[in-house]
């Protein structure tokens, strides 16, 4: 594992964006199209802004296909909390990325087909993970097997508590790519900043792998690079 500790979130965003561009440039030397999963959430917003502002012309973004890591179930199409809305605003529209998104309404067969489509495209080249405060990856909550498939899930209370309520309601269920397909990516990058993430990073990166901390499933990966700020550093 490579660990980069940057002094603050802004410096972290710049360093991570440069790393992602270097990763994609390397992939595009050997593959016609890169298959990527980029996390949603507050954590990578500044990193995606760096990609748009500083790296717009660093590569042919039309050769980067974006797959969606996870999505809430049961939200109306116009709900701004949808991760697909986030991805369109921060990455897909400004960078003109080809994309294969989730609706959150997929049944088990459709989720199996989504995972099969990733395999048919040659598998994932690059995954950027954020980390939940309980150590979740995507919506693979604590207790998820490390070979978990892409599936419907029930969110843990610690996760739903952090979702912004609309009319007093928070989504309780979701769909997520499984740890199996995500961790099979040829390159894994993890980003976290702020003191709230530090306990999950300590459990996930410094202690023995344990399904109660899904982050710990990345430890065995041969090409893992973790980016944190000083406050989150494990
Ligand atoms: C969310 C998403 C994850 C994300 C994580 C951290 O609920 N399911 O993909 O990485 O939790 O979110 P944030 O960056 O807002 O802390």
PDB file of C-alpha atoms and ligand atoms in Angstrom:
ATOM      1  CA  UNK A   1       0.000   0.000   0.000  1.00  0.00           C
ATOM      2  CA  UNK A   2       1.120   3.489  -0.800  1.00  0.00           C
ATOM      3  CA  UNK A   3      -0.081   6.170   1.637  1.00  0.00           C
ATOM      4  CA  UNK A   4       0.076   9.878   0.821  1.00  0.00           C
ATOM      5  CA  UNK A   5      -0.626  12.256   3.706  1.00  0.00           C
ATOM      6  CA  UNK A   6      -1.291  15.784   2.491  1.00  0.00           C
ATOM      7  CA  UNK A   7      -1.500  18.781   4.833  1.00  0.00           C
ATOM      8  CA  UNK A   8      -5.056  19.855   3.998  1.00  0.00           C
ATOM      9  CA  UNK A   9      -8.042  18.916   1.796  1.00  0.00           C
ATOM     10  CA  UNK A  10      -7.165  21.387  -0.985  1.00  0.00           C
ATOM     11  CA  UNK A  11      -3.624  20.048  -1.371  1.00  0.00           C
ATOM     12  CA  UNK A  12      -5.048  16.546  -1.172  1.00  0.00           C
ATOM     13  CA  UNK A  13      -7.484  17.247  -4.002  1.00  0.00           C
ATOM     14  CA  UNK A  14      -4.709  18.547  -6.252  1.00  0.00           C
ATOM     15  CA  UNK A  15      -2.449  15.563  -5.552  1.00  0.00           C
ATOM     16  CA  UNK A  16      -5.224  13.033  -6.054  1.00  0.00           C
ATOM     17  CA  UNK A  17      -6.422  14.630  -9.288  1.00  0.00           C
ATOM     18  CA  UNK A  18      -2.876  14.469 -10.661  1.00  0.00           C
ATOM     19  CA  UNK A  19      -2.664  10.803  -9.663  1.00  0.00           C
ATOM     20  CA  UNK A  20      -5.982   9.955 -11.338  1.00  0.00           C
ATOM     21  CA  UNK A  21      -4.869  11.651 -14.545  1.00  0.00           C
ATOM     22  CA  UNK A  22      -1.555   9.758 -14.482  1.00  0.00           C
ATOM     23  CA  UNK A  23      -3.470   6.514 -13.909  1.00  0.00           C
ATOM     24  CA  UNK A  24      -5.824   7.169 -16.806  1.00  0.00           C
ATOM     25  CA  UNK A  25      -3.005   8.195 -19.133  1.00  0.00           C
ATOM     26  CA  UNK A  26      -1.227   4.918 -18.330  1.00  0.00           C
ATOM     27  CA  UNK A  27      -4.373   2.870 -18.908  1.00  0.00           C
ATOM     28  CA  UNK A  28      -5.067   4.570 -22.234  1.00  0.00           C
ATOM     29  CA  UNK A  29      -1.627   3.588 -23.523  1.00  0.00           C
ATOM     30  CA  UNK A  30      -2.695  -0.053 -23.463  1.00  0.00           C
ATOM     31  CA  UNK A  31      -6.492   0.072 -23.730  1.00  0.00           C
ATOM     32  CA  UNK A  32      -8.808   1.853 -26.160  1.00  0.00           C
ATOM     33  CA  UNK A  33     -11.145   2.811 -23.332  1.00  0.00           C
ATOM     34  CA  UNK A  34     -10.633   2.982 -19.568  1.00  0.00           C
ATOM     35  CA  UNK A  35     -13.379   1.534 -17.350  1.00  0.00           C
ATOM     36  CA  UNK A  36     -13.650   3.533 -14.135  1.00  0.00           C
ATOM     37  CA  UNK A  37     -15.743   3.942 -10.980  1.00  0.00           C
ATOM     38  CA  UNK A  38     -15.512   7.278  -9.193  1.00  0.00           C
ATOM     39  CA  UNK A  39     -17.064   7.686  -5.747  1.00  0.00           C
ATOM     40  CA  UNK A  40     -19.769  10.173  -4.934  1.00  0.00           C
ATOM     41  CA  UNK A  41     -20.102  12.020  -1.612  1.00  0.00           C
ATOM     42  CA  UNK A  42     -18.639  15.238  -0.262  1.00  0.00           C
ATOM     43  CA  UNK A  43     -15.080  13.908  -0.102  1.00  0.00           C
ATOM     44  CA  UNK A  44     -14.099  13.967  -3.816  1.00  0.00           C
ATOM     45  CA  UNK A  45     -15.910  17.168  -4.873  1.00  0.00           C
ATOM     46  CA  UNK A  46     -12.738  19.300  -4.806  1.00  0.00           C
ATOM     47  CA  UNK A  47     -10.811  16.556  -6.631  1.00  0.00           C
ATOM     48  CA  UNK A  48     -13.370  16.520  -9.441  1.00  0.00           C
ATOM     49  CA  UNK A  49     -13.167  20.316  -9.631  1.00  0.00           C
ATOM     50  CA  UNK A  50      -9.395  19.935 -10.110  1.00  0.00           C
ATOM     51  CA  UNK A  51      -9.986  17.467 -12.957  1.00  0.00           C
ATOM     52  CA  UNK A  52     -12.305  19.939 -14.676  1.00  0.00           C
ATOM     53  CA  UNK A  53     -10.166  23.038 -14.111  1.00  0.00           C
ATOM     54  CA  UNK A  54      -6.606  21.784 -14.477  1.00  0.00           C
ATOM     55  CA  UNK A  55      -6.798  18.546 -16.417  1.00  0.00           C
ATOM     56  CA  UNK A  56      -9.540  19.087 -18.989  1.00  0.00           C
ATOM     57  CA  UNK A  57      -7.049  18.726 -21.841  1.00  0.00           C
ATOM     58  CA  UNK A  58      -4.704  16.194 -20.214  1.00  0.00           C
ATOM     59  CA  UNK A  59      -6.343  13.246 -21.948  1.00  0.00           C
ATOM     60  CA  UNK A  60      -9.198  12.300 -24.235  1.00  0.00           C
ATOM     61  CA  UNK A  61     -11.987  11.979 -21.670  1.00  0.00           C
ATOM     62  CA  UNK A  62     -14.235  10.412 -24.307  1.00  0.00           C
ATOM     63  CA  UNK A  63     -12.085   7.301 -23.809  1.00  0.00           C
ATOM     64  CA  UNK A  64     -12.974   7.097 -20.090  1.00  0.00           C
ATOM     65  CA  UNK A  65     -16.189   5.183 -19.396  1.00  0.00           C
ATOM     66  CA  UNK A  66     -17.765   5.821 -16.004  1.00  0.00           C
ATOM     67  CA  UNK A  67     -19.722   3.145 -14.144  1.00  0.00           C
ATOM     68  CA  UNK A  68     -21.737   3.960 -11.037  1.00  0.00           C
ATOM     69  CA  UNK A  69     -20.669   2.609  -7.647  1.00  0.00           C
ATOM     70  CA  UNK A  70     -23.980   2.857  -5.817  1.00  0.00           C
ATOM     71  CA  UNK A  71     -27.415   4.514  -5.740  1.00  0.00           C
ATOM     72  CA  UNK A  72     -30.273   5.008  -3.298  1.00  0.00           C
ATOM     73  CA  UNK A  73     -33.476   3.040  -3.885  1.00  0.00           C
ATOM     74  CA  UNK A  74     -36.892   4.622  -4.024  1.00  0.00           C
ATOM     75  CA  UNK A  75     -35.989   8.241  -4.767  1.00  0.00           C
ATOM     76  CA  UNK A  76     -38.041  10.092  -7.403  1.00  0.00           C
ATOM     77  CA  UNK A  77     -36.122  10.893 -10.623  1.00  0.00           C
ATOM     78  CA  UNK A  78     -35.865  14.588  -9.730  1.00  0.00           C
ATOM     79  CA  UNK A  79     -34.414  14.020  -6.244  1.00  0.00           C
ATOM     80  CA  UNK A  80     -31.135  15.933  -6.057  1.00  0.00           C
ATOM     81  CA  UNK A  81     -29.681  13.409  -3.609  1.00  0.00           C
ATOM     82  CA  UNK A  82     -29.409  10.856  -6.414  1.00  0.00           C
ATOM     83  CA  UNK A  83     -25.786   9.884  -7.004  1.00  0.00           C
ATOM     84  CA  UNK A  84     -26.443   9.806 -10.760  1.00  0.00           C
ATOM     85  CA  UNK A  85     -27.296  13.526 -10.528  1.00  0.00           C
ATOM     86  CA  UNK A  86     -24.026  14.119  -8.681  1.00  0.00           C
ATOM     87  CA  UNK A  87     -22.011  12.231 -11.286  1.00  0.00           C
ATOM     88  CA  UNK A  88     -23.664  14.058 -14.182  1.00  0.00           C
ATOM     89  CA  UNK A  89     -22.972  17.473 -12.623  1.00  0.00           C
ATOM     90  CA  UNK A  90     -19.406  16.946 -11.420  1.00  0.00           C
ATOM     91  CA  UNK A  91     -17.978  14.601 -14.054  1.00  0.00           C
ATOM     92  CA  UNK A  92     -20.160  13.373 -16.909  1.00  0.00           C
ATOM     93  CA  UNK A  93     -21.388  16.686 -18.327  1.00  0.00           C
ATOM     94  CA  UNK A  94     -18.223  18.773 -17.917  1.00  0.00           C
ATOM     95  CA  UNK A  95     -15.802  16.051 -19.052  1.00  0.00           C
ATOM     96  CA  UNK A  96     -18.185  14.496 -21.613  1.00  0.00           C
ATOM     97  CA  UNK A  97     -17.653  11.019 -20.197  1.00  0.00           C
ATOM     98  CA  UNK A  98     -19.340   7.960 -21.692  1.00  0.00           C
ATOM     99  CA  UNK A  99     -21.288   6.426 -18.847  1.00  0.00           C
ATOM    100  CA  UNK A 100     -23.422   3.528 -17.700  1.00  0.00           C
ATOM    101  CA  UNK A 101     -25.506   4.673 -14.743  1.00  0.00           C
ATOM    102  CA  UNK A 102     -27.740   2.962 -12.206  1.00  0.00           C
ATOM    103  CA  UNK A 103     -31.306   4.074 -11.431  1.00  0.00           C
ATOM    104  CA  UNK A 104     -31.506   2.480  -7.988  1.00  0.00           C
ATOM    105  CA  UNK A 105     -34.603   0.585  -9.123  1.00  0.00           C
ATOM    106  CA  UNK A 106     -32.734  -2.411 -10.545  1.00  0.00           C
ATOM    107  CA  UNK A 107     -33.799  -5.930  -9.572  1.00  0.00           C
ATOM    108  CA  UNK A 108     -31.340  -8.728  -8.842  1.00  0.00           C
ATOM    109  CA  UNK A 109     -31.157  -9.876 -12.466  1.00  0.00           C
ATOM    110  CA  UNK A 110     -30.501  -6.337 -13.691  1.00  0.00           C
ATOM    111  CA  UNK A 111     -27.766  -5.856 -11.118  1.00  0.00           C
ATOM    112  CA  UNK A 112     -26.182  -9.134 -12.174  1.00  0.00           C
ATOM    113  CA  UNK A 113     -26.321  -7.903 -15.781  1.00  0.00           C
ATOM    114  CA  UNK A 114     -24.667  -4.594 -14.800  1.00  0.00           C
ATOM    115  CA  UNK A 115     -21.778  -6.474 -13.215  1.00  0.00           C
ATOM    116  CA  UNK A 116     -21.584  -8.758 -16.277  1.00  0.00           C
ATOM    117  CA  UNK A 117     -21.410  -5.703 -18.537  1.00  0.00           C
ATOM    118  CA  UNK A 118     -18.369  -4.470 -16.604  1.00  0.00           C
ATOM    119  CA  UNK A 119     -16.721  -7.856 -17.129  1.00  0.00           C
ATOM    120  CA  UNK A 120     -17.626  -7.775 -20.834  1.00  0.00           C
ATOM    121  CA  UNK A 121     -15.928  -4.372 -21.103  1.00  0.00           C
ATOM    122  CA  UNK A 122     -12.722  -5.954 -19.785  1.00  0.00           C
ATOM    123  CA  UNK A 123     -13.190  -5.283 -16.070  1.00  0.00           C
ATOM    124  CA  UNK A 124     -12.465  -2.111 -14.144  1.00  0.00           C
ATOM    125  CA  UNK A 125      -9.176  -0.300 -14.653  1.00  0.00           C
ATOM    126  CA  UNK A 126      -9.542   2.223 -11.838  1.00  0.00           C
ATOM    127  CA  UNK A 127     -11.745   2.626  -8.770  1.00  0.00           C
ATOM    128  CA  UNK A 128     -11.710   5.729  -6.581  1.00  0.00           C
ATOM    129  CA  UNK A 129     -13.236   4.939  -3.211  1.00  0.00           C
ATOM    130  CA  UNK A 130     -14.479   7.319  -0.546  1.00  0.00           C
ATOM    131  CA  UNK A 131     -14.903   5.825   2.921  1.00  0.00           C
ATOM    132  CA  UNK A 132     -17.978   5.871   5.166  1.00  0.00           C
ATOM    133  CA  UNK A 133     -17.452   6.725   8.822  1.00  0.00           C
ATOM    134  CA  UNK A 134     -18.373   3.110   9.579  1.00  0.00           C
ATOM    135  CA  UNK A 135     -15.779   1.923   7.054  1.00  0.00           C
ATOM    136  CA  UNK A 136     -18.215   1.199   4.216  1.00  0.00           C
ATOM    137  CA  UNK A 137     -17.122   1.173   0.575  1.00  0.00           C
ATOM    138  CA  UNK A 138     -19.841   2.192  -1.856  1.00  0.00           C
ATOM    139  CA  UNK A 139     -22.812   0.825   0.055  1.00  0.00           C
ATOM    140  CA  UNK A 140     -21.047  -2.330   1.125  1.00  0.00           C
ATOM    141  CA  UNK A 141     -21.873  -1.865   4.776  1.00  0.00           C
ATOM    142  CA  UNK A 142     -20.077  -3.547   7.721  1.00  0.00           C
ATOM    143  CA  UNK A 143     -20.623  -7.299   7.523  1.00  0.00           C
ATOM    144  CA  UNK A 144     -20.435  -7.423   3.712  1.00  0.00           C
ATOM    145  CA  UNK A 145     -18.393 -10.428   2.526  1.00  0.00           C
ATOM    146  CA  UNK A 146     -15.244  -9.438   0.664  1.00  0.00           C
ATOM    147  CA  UNK A 147     -16.567 -11.296  -2.415  1.00  0.00           C
ATOM    148  CA  UNK A 148     -20.033  -9.682  -2.167  1.00  0.00           C
ATOM    149  CA  UNK A 149     -21.819  -9.380  -5.525  1.00  0.00           C
ATOM    150  CA  UNK A 150     -23.567  -6.319  -6.921  1.00  0.00           C
ATOM    151  CA  UNK A 151     -26.889  -6.248  -5.088  1.00  0.00           C
ATOM    152  CA  UNK A 152     -29.680  -4.508  -3.210  1.00  0.00           C
ATOM    153  CA  UNK A 153     -28.801  -3.558   0.367  1.00  0.00           C
ATOM    154  CA  UNK A 154     -30.371  -2.142   3.518  1.00  0.00           C
ATOM    155  CA  UNK A 155     -28.419   0.844   4.821  1.00  0.00           C
ATOM    156  CA  UNK A 156     -27.104   0.932   8.376  1.00  0.00           C
ATOM    157  CA  UNK A 157     -28.457   3.516  10.792  1.00  0.00           C
ATOM    158  CA  UNK A 158     -25.068   5.264  10.967  1.00  0.00           C
ATOM    159  CA  UNK A 159     -25.249   5.736   7.179  1.00  0.00           C
ATOM    160  CA  UNK A 160     -28.854   6.933   6.936  1.00  0.00           C
ATOM    161  CA  UNK A 161     -28.252   9.385   9.787  1.00  0.00           C
ATOM    162  CA  UNK A 162     -25.846  11.274   7.520  1.00  0.00           C
ATOM    163  CA  UNK A 163     -28.281  11.555   4.585  1.00  0.00           C
ATOM    164  CA  UNK A 164     -29.920  14.939   4.202  1.00  0.00           C
ATOM    165  CA  UNK A 165     -33.664  14.489   4.915  1.00  0.00           C
ATOM    166  CA  UNK A 166     -36.217  15.744   2.399  1.00  0.00           C
ATOM    167  CA  UNK A 167     -39.735  16.189   3.825  1.00  0.00           C
ATOM    168  CA  UNK A 168     -38.376  14.371   6.861  1.00  0.00           C
ATOM    169  CA  UNK A 169     -37.531  11.253   4.842  1.00  0.00           C
ATOM    170  CA  UNK A 170     -34.204   9.560   4.245  1.00  0.00           C
ATOM    171  CA  UNK A 171     -33.679   6.598   1.901  1.00  0.00           C
ATOM    172  CA  UNK A 172     -33.192   3.356   3.817  1.00  0.00           C
ATOM    173  CA  UNK A 173     -32.162   1.070   0.949  1.00  0.00           C
ATOM    174  CA  UNK A 174     -29.735   1.187  -1.949  1.00  0.00           C
ATOM    175  CA  UNK A 175     -28.028  -0.771  -4.688  1.00  0.00           C
ATOM    176  CA  UNK A 176     -24.259  -1.137  -4.783  1.00  0.00           C
ATOM    177  CA  UNK A 177     -21.494  -2.673  -6.807  1.00  0.00           C
ATOM    178  CA  UNK A 178     -20.123  -5.525  -4.707  1.00  0.00           C
ATOM    179  CA  UNK A 179     -16.690  -5.602  -3.109  1.00  0.00           C
ATOM    180  CA  UNK A 180     -15.839  -8.482  -5.457  1.00  0.00           C
ATOM    181  CA  UNK A 181     -16.058  -6.492  -8.681  1.00  0.00           C
ATOM    182  CA  UNK A 182     -14.764  -3.245  -7.151  1.00  0.00           C
ATOM    183  CA  UNK A 183     -11.653  -4.756  -5.597  1.00  0.00           C
ATOM    184  CA  UNK A 184     -10.935  -6.667  -8.820  1.00  0.00           C
ATOM    185  CA  UNK A 185     -10.105  -3.309 -10.425  1.00  0.00           C
ATOM    186  CA  UNK A 186      -6.513  -3.111 -11.621  1.00  0.00           C
ATOM    187  CA  UNK A 187      -5.890   0.093  -9.631  1.00  0.00           C
ATOM    188  CA  UNK A 188      -7.535   1.131  -6.354  1.00  0.00           C
ATOM    189  CA  UNK A 189      -7.359   4.669  -5.002  1.00  0.00           C
ATOM    190  CA  UNK A 190      -8.899   5.670  -1.668  1.00  0.00           C
ATOM    191  CA  UNK A 191      -9.558   9.212  -0.482  1.00  0.00           C
ATOM    192  CA  UNK A 192     -10.567  10.494   2.968  1.00  0.00           C
ATOM    193  CA  UNK A 193     -10.093  13.715   4.880  1.00  0.00           C
ATOM    194  CA  UNK A 194     -11.132  15.127   8.222  1.00  0.00           C
ATOM    195  CA  UNK A 195     -11.008  13.687  11.743  1.00  0.00           C
ATOM    196  CA  UNK A 196     -14.363  11.847  11.433  1.00  0.00           C
ATOM    197  CA  UNK A 197     -12.805   9.382   8.970  1.00  0.00           C
ATOM    198  CA  UNK A 198      -9.725   8.578  11.050  1.00  0.00           C
ATOM    199  CA  UNK A 199     -11.203   5.716  13.144  1.00  0.00           C
ATOM    200  CA  UNK A 200     -12.406   3.888  10.013  1.00  0.00           C
ATOM    201  CA  UNK A 201      -8.976   4.335   8.395  1.00  0.00           C
ATOM    202  CA  UNK A 202      -7.198   2.978  11.467  1.00  0.00           C
ATOM    203  CA  UNK A 203      -9.442  -0.114  11.533  1.00  0.00           C
ATOM    204  CA  UNK A 204      -9.444  -0.537   7.772  1.00  0.00           C
ATOM    205  CA  UNK A 205      -5.767  -0.057   6.993  1.00  0.00           C
ATOM    206  CA  UNK A 206      -3.779  -0.851  10.153  1.00  0.00           C
ATOM    207  CA  UNK A 207      -5.732  -3.760  11.672  1.00  0.00           C
ATOM    208  CA  UNK A 208      -6.285  -7.280  10.328  1.00  0.00           C
ATOM    209  CA  UNK A 209      -8.848  -7.568   7.511  1.00  0.00           C
ATOM    210  CA  UNK A 210     -12.333  -7.956   8.974  1.00  0.00           C
ATOM    211  CA  UNK A 211     -15.695  -7.797   7.152  1.00  0.00           C
ATOM    212  CA  UNK A 212     -16.939  -5.531   9.946  1.00  0.00           C
ATOM    213  CA  UNK A 213     -14.746  -2.857   8.320  1.00  0.00           C
ATOM    214  CA  UNK A 214     -15.264  -3.155   4.538  1.00  0.00           C
ATOM    215  CA  UNK A 215     -12.333  -0.790   3.901  1.00  0.00           C
ATOM    216  CA  UNK A 216     -10.016  -3.542   5.162  1.00  0.00           C
ATOM    217  CA  UNK A 217     -10.889  -5.579   2.042  1.00  0.00           C
ATOM    218  CA  UNK A 218      -8.504  -3.389   0.025  1.00  0.00           C
ATOM    219  CA  UNK A 219      -5.420  -4.358   2.026  1.00  0.00           C
ATOM    220  CA  UNK A 220      -4.522  -7.305  -0.204  1.00  0.00           C
ATOM    221  CA  UNK A 221      -4.719  -5.276  -3.411  1.00  0.00           C
ATOM    222  CA  UNK A 222      -1.424  -5.079  -5.348  1.00  0.00           C
ATOM    223  CA  UNK A 223      -1.965  -1.522  -6.632  1.00  0.00           C
ATOM    224  CA  UNK A 224      -3.471   0.470  -3.774  1.00  0.00           C
ATOM    225  CA  UNK A 225      -2.805   4.155  -3.101  1.00  0.00           C
ATOM    226  CA  UNK A 226      -4.519   5.910  -0.187  1.00  0.00           C
ATOM    227  CA  UNK A 227      -4.773   9.710  -0.066  1.00  0.00           C
ATOM    228  CA  UNK A 228      -5.586  11.360   3.267  1.00  0.00           C
ATOM    229  CA  UNK A 229      -5.130  14.730   4.915  1.00  0.00           C
ATOM    230  CA  UNK A 230      -3.298  15.164   8.211  1.00  0.00           C
ATOM    231  CA  UNK A 231      -6.524  15.092  10.258  1.00  0.00           C
ATOM    232  CA  UNK A 232      -7.582  11.711   8.837  1.00  0.00           C
ATOM    233  CA  UNK A 233      -4.123  10.114   8.755  1.00  0.00           C
ATOM    234  CA  UNK A 234      -4.268   6.708  10.461  1.00  0.00           C
TER     235      UNK A 234
HETATM  236  C1  LIG B   1     -21.558   7.518   0.760  1.00  0.00           C
HETATM  237  C2  LIG B   1     -21.337   6.681  -0.522  1.00  0.00           C
HETATM  238  C3  LIG B   1     -19.907   6.311  -0.674  1.00  0.00           C
HETATM  239  C4  LIG B   1     -19.054   7.445  -0.167  1.00  0.00           C
HETATM  240  C5  LIG B   1     -19.190   7.513   1.329  1.00  0.00           C
HETATM  241  C6  LIG B   1     -18.533   8.717   1.955  1.00  0.00           C
HETATM  242  O1  LIG B   1     -22.731   7.228   1.414  1.00  0.00           O
HETATM  243  N1  LIG B   1     -22.134   5.492  -0.571  1.00  0.00           N
HETATM  244  O2  LIG B   1     -19.640   5.970  -2.011  1.00  0.00           O
HETATM  245  O3  LIG B   1     -17.719   7.224  -0.496  1.00  0.00           O
HETATM  246  O4  LIG B   1     -20.534   7.382   1.724  1.00  0.00           O
HETATM  247  O5  LIG B   1     -19.299   9.871   1.769  1.00  0.00           O
HETATM  248  P1  LIG B   1     -18.726  11.319   2.090  1.00  0.00           P
HETATM  249  O6  LIG B   1     -17.623  11.560   1.122  1.00  0.00           O
HETATM  250  O7  LIG B   1     -19.867  12.257   1.867  1.00  0.00           O
HETATM  251  O8  LIG B   1     -18.239  11.288   3.490  1.00  0.00           O
END
